[in-house]
Structures are given as C-alpha cells and as structure tokens.
Amino acid sequence: MPRPASRSLPRRLLHSGRPRRHGWRRLIPTWRFGLFSTVTVLLLGAGFFALGVALVKVPDAHAAATAQRNTWLYRDGTVLAQTGQTNRQSVSLDQISTEAQHAILAAEDRDFYREGAVNPAALLRAGWNTATGKGAQGGSTITQQYVKNAYLTQQRTVSRKVKEIFIAIKVDATLSKEEILASYLNTTYYGRGAYGIQAAAQAYFGVDASQLNAAQGAYLATLLNAPSAYDVSSATEAGKRAATGRWNYVLDGMVQEGWLPAADRAAITFPQVRAPQPALGLSGQAGYLVDAAKEYLLTHQLVDEAALARGGYRITLSLDPARQADLQTAVQRQLTDKLDAAKRPGDGDIQAGAVSVDPKTGGVLAMYGGTDYTQHFINNATRRDYQAGSTFKPIALAAALESGAKTQDGRTITPDTVYDGANRRPVRGGTAKPPYAPPNEGEAEYGQITLRQATDWSVNTAFAQLAQDTGLEKVKQSAIALGLPADTNELNAVPSLPLGVSMPSVLDMAGVYATLDNDGRQQSPWLVQSLQLDGTDVPLPPRQSSRAVSEQTARQVTDMLQGVVADQGGTGWRAKELGRPAAGKTGTTDGNRSAWFVGYTPEVVTSVAMFGEQAGTGKQVTLSGTAGGGRVNGGGYPAQIWTDYMKAALKGTPVGQFTDPGPTVLDDAASTASVAPSTPSPTPAKPNTPRPSTPGSASPGASAGSQPPSASPTPEPPSQTPPSTPSSRPEEPSTPVPPVTPPSSPSRPSRPPVSPDPTRPTTNPPTTSASPSGGGSTPPVPTDA
C-alpha cells in the first residue's frame, strides 16, 4: 500500500515548508528576529532614558558658584593674608558684547542655537577620536558645560557624564538658550582668579564685557582651554604660540559661521593684554610671599589654579614672622630709606630681593620681593633674568675640588694652587679662536696668586682658567647638582660660565650656598609647611635631599669663602661686622646692572641682590649713582643689608663654628707651591701706556698654576676705619681696607696675607667678545670683584 504523499517530501521541508539551515548559516538570525530585537532594544533604551530623566533631579548650585577664601599663615599660625574670594560679577546677556558671545560659541559650540541639550553626533565623534588615539576631545554642548560648572564636579567618570546628560536635558527644557548662555558665561573660569566674562574682561583688558571687541572676545574664548598656559603675559614661548593658534581658530570659526566679515577678520590683530593686577589685600610683602607660595603649590601639582581660585585652603608657610620683619627692616634701613626718586630719578630704578634659608632643612625663613607688591608686581626674590656675577665662582671651586681637576701642567688643584692673575690673560687649553681672555675688575694685574687670594679678590682670569682646567661641562653639572635649575637662563658650558653669566634667582643662589653650608647635601628650598582643604590635610611631597659634593669639598669651599669676609682685602669685608664666623661671596655684573652678596653662617644662609630696572619699561639699567653715589658692588649695599639682617636674625643664637676641612690629601706632591706665593697689590692698567706689571706678575702667556716667585709680601697699608655707608666703590674703597677682626673670628694661620691697592679704579672696564670654547657667542662678562 503506497505511503501518503506528505511522507515522500524531503525531511527538511516536513515542518517549516522551507529548507532547514545547516552549518554557519544557522547562527545568522532571521530578519524577523533582527527586527524584533532592534525594536526591543530601542524600547528598552527609551524606557531607561525616560526613567533617568524622571528620576534625576536638578540639584542646587554647588560651592564652585560660591567660592571660599584661602588663608595663608606664617609657620607660627599668624595670618599672613587671605585670598581666594571669587572674583565674579554676574551680568545679563545684553551686557555682553555680541562679538564676545559669538567668539565663545565659535570656540566651544557652534551649533548651540541649532541643537538640543546634548549633541549625540559630537559625543560619538569625541568617543571615537579618543578610542582611536586621535586625542581626547570633548563632545559636550555649552548646556552640558554649564551643568558641569554649576551642579557637578570636574571628575571624569561615566556616572558623572550620565548625570550631566540628564540634568542638561532638564535644564534645556526649563531655561531659554539665552539664559543658558548667560549662565555659562558667568560661571566659566578664565584664569587670574576671574570667574565669569565680566571679571575676565576687567582682568585682561580693563573694560566691561559690553565693550569687548572681536579680538578681545576671541582671546577670552582661547583662555577657556588653558587659562594659565595661554596667559600671554606669563606664558612660555610655546604657550604663546599655542594661544595665538587657538585665537586664530576662533576668529576663523566666526567667519565660517557668518558672525564676522572676512574683510574685518583680515584687519584684526592680536589684542594688547594688560599685565596681571594684584589682588586686594596683598600690599607690601604679603603679595610676594603669597605669589611665591602659590607658585610652589602649582609647580608641585598640589592644587590646580582653578581649585585654588575656588578657595577653601589653609596654607601654612615656612616663614618666620620675626625674621621676615628683620629682613624688611634691613632693606629699608640700608637701602630704600636712602633712595629719593624725586631728587634723583635713577633711584626710582633700584630694585632689591633677598631670601633667607635654613641650610639644614631647606625651609625658607624670610623673603623680600620688592618695596610693594601693588606697585611692582615682579617678585625680585624669584625672578630669573639678571646675571649672578661672581657669586657663581664658588660653584667653579666646588667642581674643581670635587672632581680632582688638574692644572694645564698636570698638578692637582687645591685651595693653595697658584694661578696667574694677569689681566686679560688668554685661557689655555680651550678651543676658542682667539682664546678667551676676560678682563679683571678695573683692568687690575695680580700676578701669581693662590686660589684663596683669587677668591678673596674675585680675580676673573684665574677663575676662567680654573673652569677650563676642570672642564666647562663639569662646572655646569656641578651647578645643577648644587641646586641651580637645569633650565637656568645662560647656564651653558662656555668659558664665561664661572664668571656668572647665568641668570638664577636670589632664591636659587640661596639654595646653592645652603648646600655648601650643609656639608654638600642638596635640598631644594621649600616654602609650604602644610596644606589643608576644608579642614582635611592634603599630603605634601616628601622633601628629598641628595649628595651634591663631598663633605670635604663643601668644607674646603666654605673655608675659602670665609676669607672673602675675614681676610684683608676680601671683597665681602663689610660682612665681618657680624662678629661671628661667616662665609660668602660678592657679585657685580656687566654694566653694573646687578650686585649680589650671598653669605652664610652655620645657622642661616641669606642671599641679597640689587637690580637696575627702569621704572615703567622694565629695561635693565645701571645701578651706578644709587643714592647719589657711584658704582654699586656686591660688597656695598647688598653686604650691608646682609649684615644688618643677620645681626637681627641671629640675635640670641649661640655662635656656631664651621667645621675645619682638615689637611688636603693629594695624589701628587707638587700640587701646592713649595714656597710662599707672592702677594702683590693689584695694579690697574693705565690708558695709553704699556700695562705695568706688579711684583711677581707673569705675562699673559704664562702657564696657569706655575710656581710663584719667592718675593716677600707687600707691607700692609695703615689701618683706617671703614665708612659706615656705601662709598662709590663699596667693595674696593678708595681708602686702604683695614684688618677688622670681630671678637669671635677664628684664627686662620694658613691663609697668606693680602694687601689690596687702595688706588684700584672705580670705572667699569670694557668687556671682550671672544667666542666661547666650542664656538658660539659669549654673554657679556660680569666684571665685578
């Protein structure tokens, strides 16, 4: 009997009426299943979205809209200053120029008026670019940015982003576009402590927001990306270029959107940005101290600028209020009280900076930044635009002694190694053509002298040869190891390096000398002792110290620098009035544009400098003529300020003693002179006549470090009391310098006597333009003593 017809059909068609799928085809969903899945996902997404919008509430504006003050304190808890009140003045949209509104939109959200609260395409584009390594980009609309500023935190989390989207949708539904834009412009941070476009217009241009033109508006829009980095008044060259590029991008966007005619765009030039203006309540020294502490916080990334501007911080500094007052009094008594710009216009160009540091901890004890922060915004204690002069020479000494350097004739260099101090003596061993040949102060001839004497008298030719013998790169690396920033201006391995052509700050030099005072252990000076936010401690970075030079080297250099103060003829002789062991070095630079004295006792290091800065223009000018006098040297006003301050700062402190370096251990027996070196009086060259030689002097071609003659020392000049106020030549006075001995000065029998010539000239000698070793140009030579 035949089977039913249905049974004769293939098995694959019995149940569905169509062939079954086999293999990989079975994994592909049918179109019905795909459609069902898509609809389900869309419905679920819509439901989730609707639920999120319903559940998320618009919170009250958080503390960012009502910022607190910051409190700055001395180390004993005394309040130094209070800052951080939000600099904001809210304005309506009709009080903001149309040009500025369009500039902000061109920078941040060109589709603002055509889109909703969220731009999905922009979010997807930003996410794709970030995921594919094309750079992290924001996809937020202005509505979202306003929500983040006013209601949320700056955290970059998924949950925060989701809340931002839902709140933005609600805000967009309740506020008009104009209200949202005005709120955004009033809450955004523009740098310089300015929240809101009205405060920013005042901070950068001194005008109201209603008066902003297209160029100014585009610059404020540029600042939204990086307020500090794009502030052209203080930005690096790279920052200025980036700011200019962003500014052009904004203006071009305004043209593309039809908000700015192309012809007008072509005529626009970069706007003139005003210098930062000090905050109220920061007059006198307070502003300088807060400014330096703020820089410390930002540099160490303890806070960012926007967070600091919002406030709520309690910052305790390392500053001692008593020593801070002592330092200010010393500068006033020894310098500023003697200036009278009304009678002598040049007195208005005189600036001074000073820093005092604890050598054991690195804590800054006192800082003097200028006469008044509200009158001179630049901090003279931290600026890095003036040469250090001969205060750099101890670095060359440390480099030579630490590295076991040898003279050109192969003798190990020690404090008593003899060098030729002939004026304009060509440096031997370098590659410069013609050889580098710096002048001595006043074109003076010194003949054969030890390094001790060269340090006492600050003999340029001896130190130029010393650095060449040591290796210029070694001298540079020693400077960095001792505490100078590696990016210090003009810190280059050139023949003039040991003479002080680099441009460290007064604070930097205090740190270098603190390393020597601390037996060769380097610890960068620090200013912030503790930091709290809303009563909670913020961890500070650990204070690191490192071995820069050996104890022996540091003690040998300190021993030599004591001679600058204590030895007859030492350029820092005024500091001897301190009445306790002290070491230091003077410095005066080319053109007499700066003068320095950096010195220390076992307890405290203090760095003092004067700068010639033309009032109004900021141009570097001479210090000569200060207070009606002549040339200003480091041994004059700076040394007197140092001495006055140190007397007060160390009052009641037991007299400490420097550790004796002990005998010098040499690898070769011929490293020191076998006979006593000659001690000729430095003799200046006379114009239009052959250069005279001093007893025992050598020709310029003589070998550095050659053995001295056996001539007897020149008799010392008669004793005479030094003047109590700076003369026209404070370091090399026009009268003989007496051997003033303080009560507690230790005896130093190993140091040869020095007899300075009382007729040393007071004019500034010419400088050379010799190329440095290895090519390139050499900065003007600091020709100080």
CSV table of C-alpha atoms in Angstrom, one decimal, residues 382-559:
chain,number,residue,atom,x,y,z
A,382,THR,CA,62.3,84.6,42.4
A,383,ARG,CA,62.9,86.4,39.1
A,384,ARG,CA,65.4,84.8,36.8
A,385,ASP,CA,66.5,87.5,34.4
A,386,TYR,CA,69.7,89.0,35.9
A,387,GLN,CA,73.3,87.6,35.9
A,388,ALA,CA,74.6,86.3,39.1
A,389,GLY,CA,78.1,87.7,38.6
A,390,SER,CA,80.9,86.3,40.8
A,391,THR,CA,78.6,84.7,43.3
A,392,PHE,CA,78.8,81.8,40.8
A,393,LYS,CA,82.6,81.3,41.4
A,394,PRO,CA,82.2,79.1,44.4
A,395,ILE,CA,80.5,76.6,42.1
A,396,ALA,CA,83.6,76.5,39.9
A,397,LEU,CA,85.7,76.0,43.1
A,398,ALA,CA,83.5,73.1,44.2
A,399,ALA,CA,83.6,71.5,40.7
A,400,ALA,CA,87.4,71.6,40.6
A,401,LEU,CA,87.9,70.3,44.1
A,402,GLU,CA,85.3,67.6,43.9
A,403,SER,CA,86.5,66.2,40.5
A,404,GLY,CA,90.2,66.2,41.4
A,405,ALA,CA,90.9,68.5,38.5
A,406,LYS,CA,94.4,69.3,37.4
A,407,THR,CA,96.1,72.3,36.0
A,408,GLN,CA,97.4,72.5,32.5
A,409,ASP,CA,100.7,71.3,33.7
A,410,GLY,CA,99.2,68.3,35.5
A,411,ARG,CA,99.0,69.4,39.1
A,412,THR,CA,96.0,68.6,41.3
A,413,ILE,CA,94.1,71.7,42.1
A,414,THR,CA,93.8,72.7,45.8
A,415,PRO,CA,92.8,75.9,47.6
A,416,ASP,CA,96.5,76.9,47.6
A,417,THR,CA,97.3,76.1,43.9
A,418,VAL,CA,98.8,79.1,42.3
A,419,TYR,CA,97.3,80.7,39.2
A,420,ASP,CA,98.3,83.6,37.0
A,421,GLY,CA,96.1,86.6,37.7
A,422,ALA,CA,97.3,88.8,34.8
A,423,ASN,CA,94.6,91.0,33.3
A,424,ARG,CA,93.1,89.7,30.1
A,425,ARG,CA,95.3,86.6,30.2
A,426,PRO,CA,94.2,84.2,27.4
A,427,VAL,CA,92.8,80.9,28.8
A,428,ARG,CA,94.9,77.9,27.9
A,429,GLY,CA,93.5,74.6,26.8
A,430,GLY,CA,90.3,75.9,25.2
A,431,THR,CA,89.3,75.7,21.5
A,432,ALA,CA,88.1,79.3,21.1
A,433,LYS,CA,89.8,81.4,18.4
A,434,PRO,CA,91.1,83.8,19.6
A,435,PRO,CA,91.5,82.4,23.1
A,436,TYR,CA,89.0,83.7,25.7
A,437,ALA,CA,90.7,86.5,27.7
A,438,PRO,CA,88.4,88.2,30.2
A,439,PRO,CA,89.3,91.4,32.0
A,440,ASN,CA,89.7,91.7,35.7
A,441,GLU,CA,87.8,94.3,37.6
A,442,GLY,CA,89.3,97.7,36.8
A,443,GLU,CA,91.8,96.0,34.4
A,444,ALA,CA,93.8,95.1,37.5
A,445,GLU,CA,97.0,93.0,37.4
A,446,TYR,CA,97.5,90.4,40.1
A,447,GLY,CA,100.5,88.3,39.1
A,448,GLN,CA,100.9,84.9,40.7
A,449,ILE,CA,98.2,84.2,43.4
A,450,THR,CA,96.7,81.3,45.1
A,451,LEU,CA,93.1,80.3,44.6
A,452,ARG,CA,92.4,81.6,48.1
A,453,GLN,CA,93.6,85.0,47.0
A,454,ALA,CA,91.8,84.8,43.7
A,455,THR,CA,88.6,84.1,45.6
A,456,ASP,CA,89.2,86.9,48.1
A,457,TRP,CA,89.8,89.4,45.3
A,458,SER,CA,87.4,87.8,42.8
A,459,VAL,CA,90.0,87.6,40.0
A,460,ASN,CA,88.3,86.8,36.7
A,461,THR,CA,91.3,85.5,34.8
A,462,ALA,CA,92.2,82.9,37.5
A,463,PHE,CA,88.7,81.6,37.6
A,464,ALA,CA,88.3,81.4,33.8
A,465,GLN,CA,91.4,79.2,33.7
A,466,LEU,CA,90.2,77.2,36.7
A,467,ALA,CA,87.0,76.3,34.9
A,468,GLN,CA,88.9,75.3,31.7
A,469,ASP,CA,91.2,73.1,33.8
A,470,THR,CA,88.2,71.5,35.4
A,471,GLY,CA,86.0,71.1,32.3
A,472,LEU,CA,83.2,73.5,31.5
A,473,GLU,CA,80.6,70.8,31.3
A,474,LYS,CA,81.7,69.6,34.8
A,475,VAL,CA,81.2,73.1,36.1
A,476,LYS,CA,77.7,73.3,34.6
A,477,GLN,CA,76.8,69.9,36.0
A,478,SER,CA,78.1,70.9,39.5
A,479,ALA,CA,75.9,74.0,39.4
A,480,ILE,CA,72.9,71.8,38.8
A,481,ALA,CA,73.9,69.3,41.4
A,482,LEU,CA,74.4,72.1,44.0
A,483,GLY,CA,70.8,73.4,43.3
A,484,LEU,CA,70.5,75.5,40.2
A,485,PRO,CA,67.6,74.6,37.9
A,486,ALA,CA,68.9,72.8,34.8
A,487,ASP,CA,66.9,75.3,32.6
A,488,THR,CA,68.5,78.4,34.2
A,489,ASN,CA,69.0,81.0,31.5
A,490,GLU,CA,72.5,81.1,30.1
A,491,LEU,CA,73.7,78.1,32.1
A,492,ASN,CA,75.8,76.9,29.3
A,493,ALA,CA,79.3,75.2,29.1
A,494,VAL,CA,81.0,78.3,27.8
A,495,PRO,CA,84.3,80.0,29.0
A,496,SER,CA,82.4,82.8,30.7
A,497,LEU,CA,80.3,80.4,32.8
A,498,PRO,CA,82.4,80.6,36.0
A,499,LEU,CA,82.2,84.4,35.9
A,500,GLY,CA,78.5,84.4,36.4
A,501,VAL,CA,76.7,85.0,33.1
A,502,SER,CA,73.9,82.6,34.0
A,503,MET,CA,70.7,84.1,35.5
A,504,PRO,CA,69.5,82.2,38.6
A,505,SER,CA,67.1,83.8,41.1
A,506,VAL,CA,68.0,85.1,44.5
A,507,LEU,CA,66.2,82.0,45.9
A,508,ASP,CA,68.2,79.7,43.7
A,509,MET,CA,71.5,81.1,44.9
A,510,ALA,CA,70.4,80.8,48.5
A,511,GLY,CA,69.8,77.1,47.8
A,512,VAL,CA,73.2,76.6,46.2
A,513,TYR,CA,75.0,78.2,49.2
A,514,ALA,CA,72.8,76.2,51.6
A,515,THR,CA,74.2,73.0,50.0
A,516,LEU,CA,77.7,74.2,50.8
A,517,ASP,CA,76.7,75.2,54.3
A,518,ASN,CA,75.0,71.7,54.8
A,519,ASP,CA,78.3,69.8,54.1
A,520,GLY,CA,77.4,69.2,50.5
A,521,ARG,CA,73.9,67.7,50.9
A,522,GLN,CA,71.5,69.5,48.5
A,523,GLN,CA,67.8,70.1,49.4
A,524,SER,CA,65.8,72.5,47.3
A,525,PRO,CA,64.4,75.4,49.3
A,526,TRP,CA,60.7,74.9,50.1
A,527,LEU,CA,58.0,77.4,51.3
A,528,VAL,CA,54.9,75.4,52.1
A,529,GLN,CA,54.9,73.6,55.5
A,530,SER,CA,51.3,72.2,55.5
A,531,LEU,CA,48.2,72.3,53.4
A,532,GLN,CA,44.6,71.7,54.3
A,533,LEU,CA,41.3,71.8,52.3
A,534,ASP,CA,38.2,72.2,54.3
A,535,GLY,CA,40.0,71.0,57.4
A,536,THR,CA,41.5,67.9,55.8
A,537,ASP,CA,45.2,67.6,55.4
A,538,VAL,CA,46.5,67.4,51.8
A,539,PRO,CA,49.7,65.3,51.6
A,540,LEU,CA,52.8,67.2,50.6
A,541,PRO,CA,55.6,65.6,48.5
A,542,PRO,CA,58.5,64.2,50.6
A,543,ARG,CA,61.4,66.6,50.8
A,544,GLN,CA,64.3,64.9,49.0
A,545,SER,CA,68.0,65.5,49.7
A,546,SER,CA,71.0,64.3,47.7
A,547,ARG,CA,74.7,64.3,47.9
A,548,ALA,CA,75.9,67.1,45.6
A,549,VAL,CA,79.6,67.2,46.7
A,550,SER,CA,81.6,65.5,49.4
A,551,GLU,CA,81.8,66.9,53.0
A,552,GLN,CA,85.5,67.7,52.3
A,553,THR,CA,84.8,69.7,49.2
A,554,ALA,CA,81.9,71.7,50.8
A,555,ARG,CA,84.1,72.4,53.8
A,556,GLN,CA,87.1,73.5,51.7
A,557,VAL,CA,84.9,75.9,49.7
A,558,THR,CA,83.4,77.3,52.9
A,559,ASP,CA,86.9,77.7,54.3
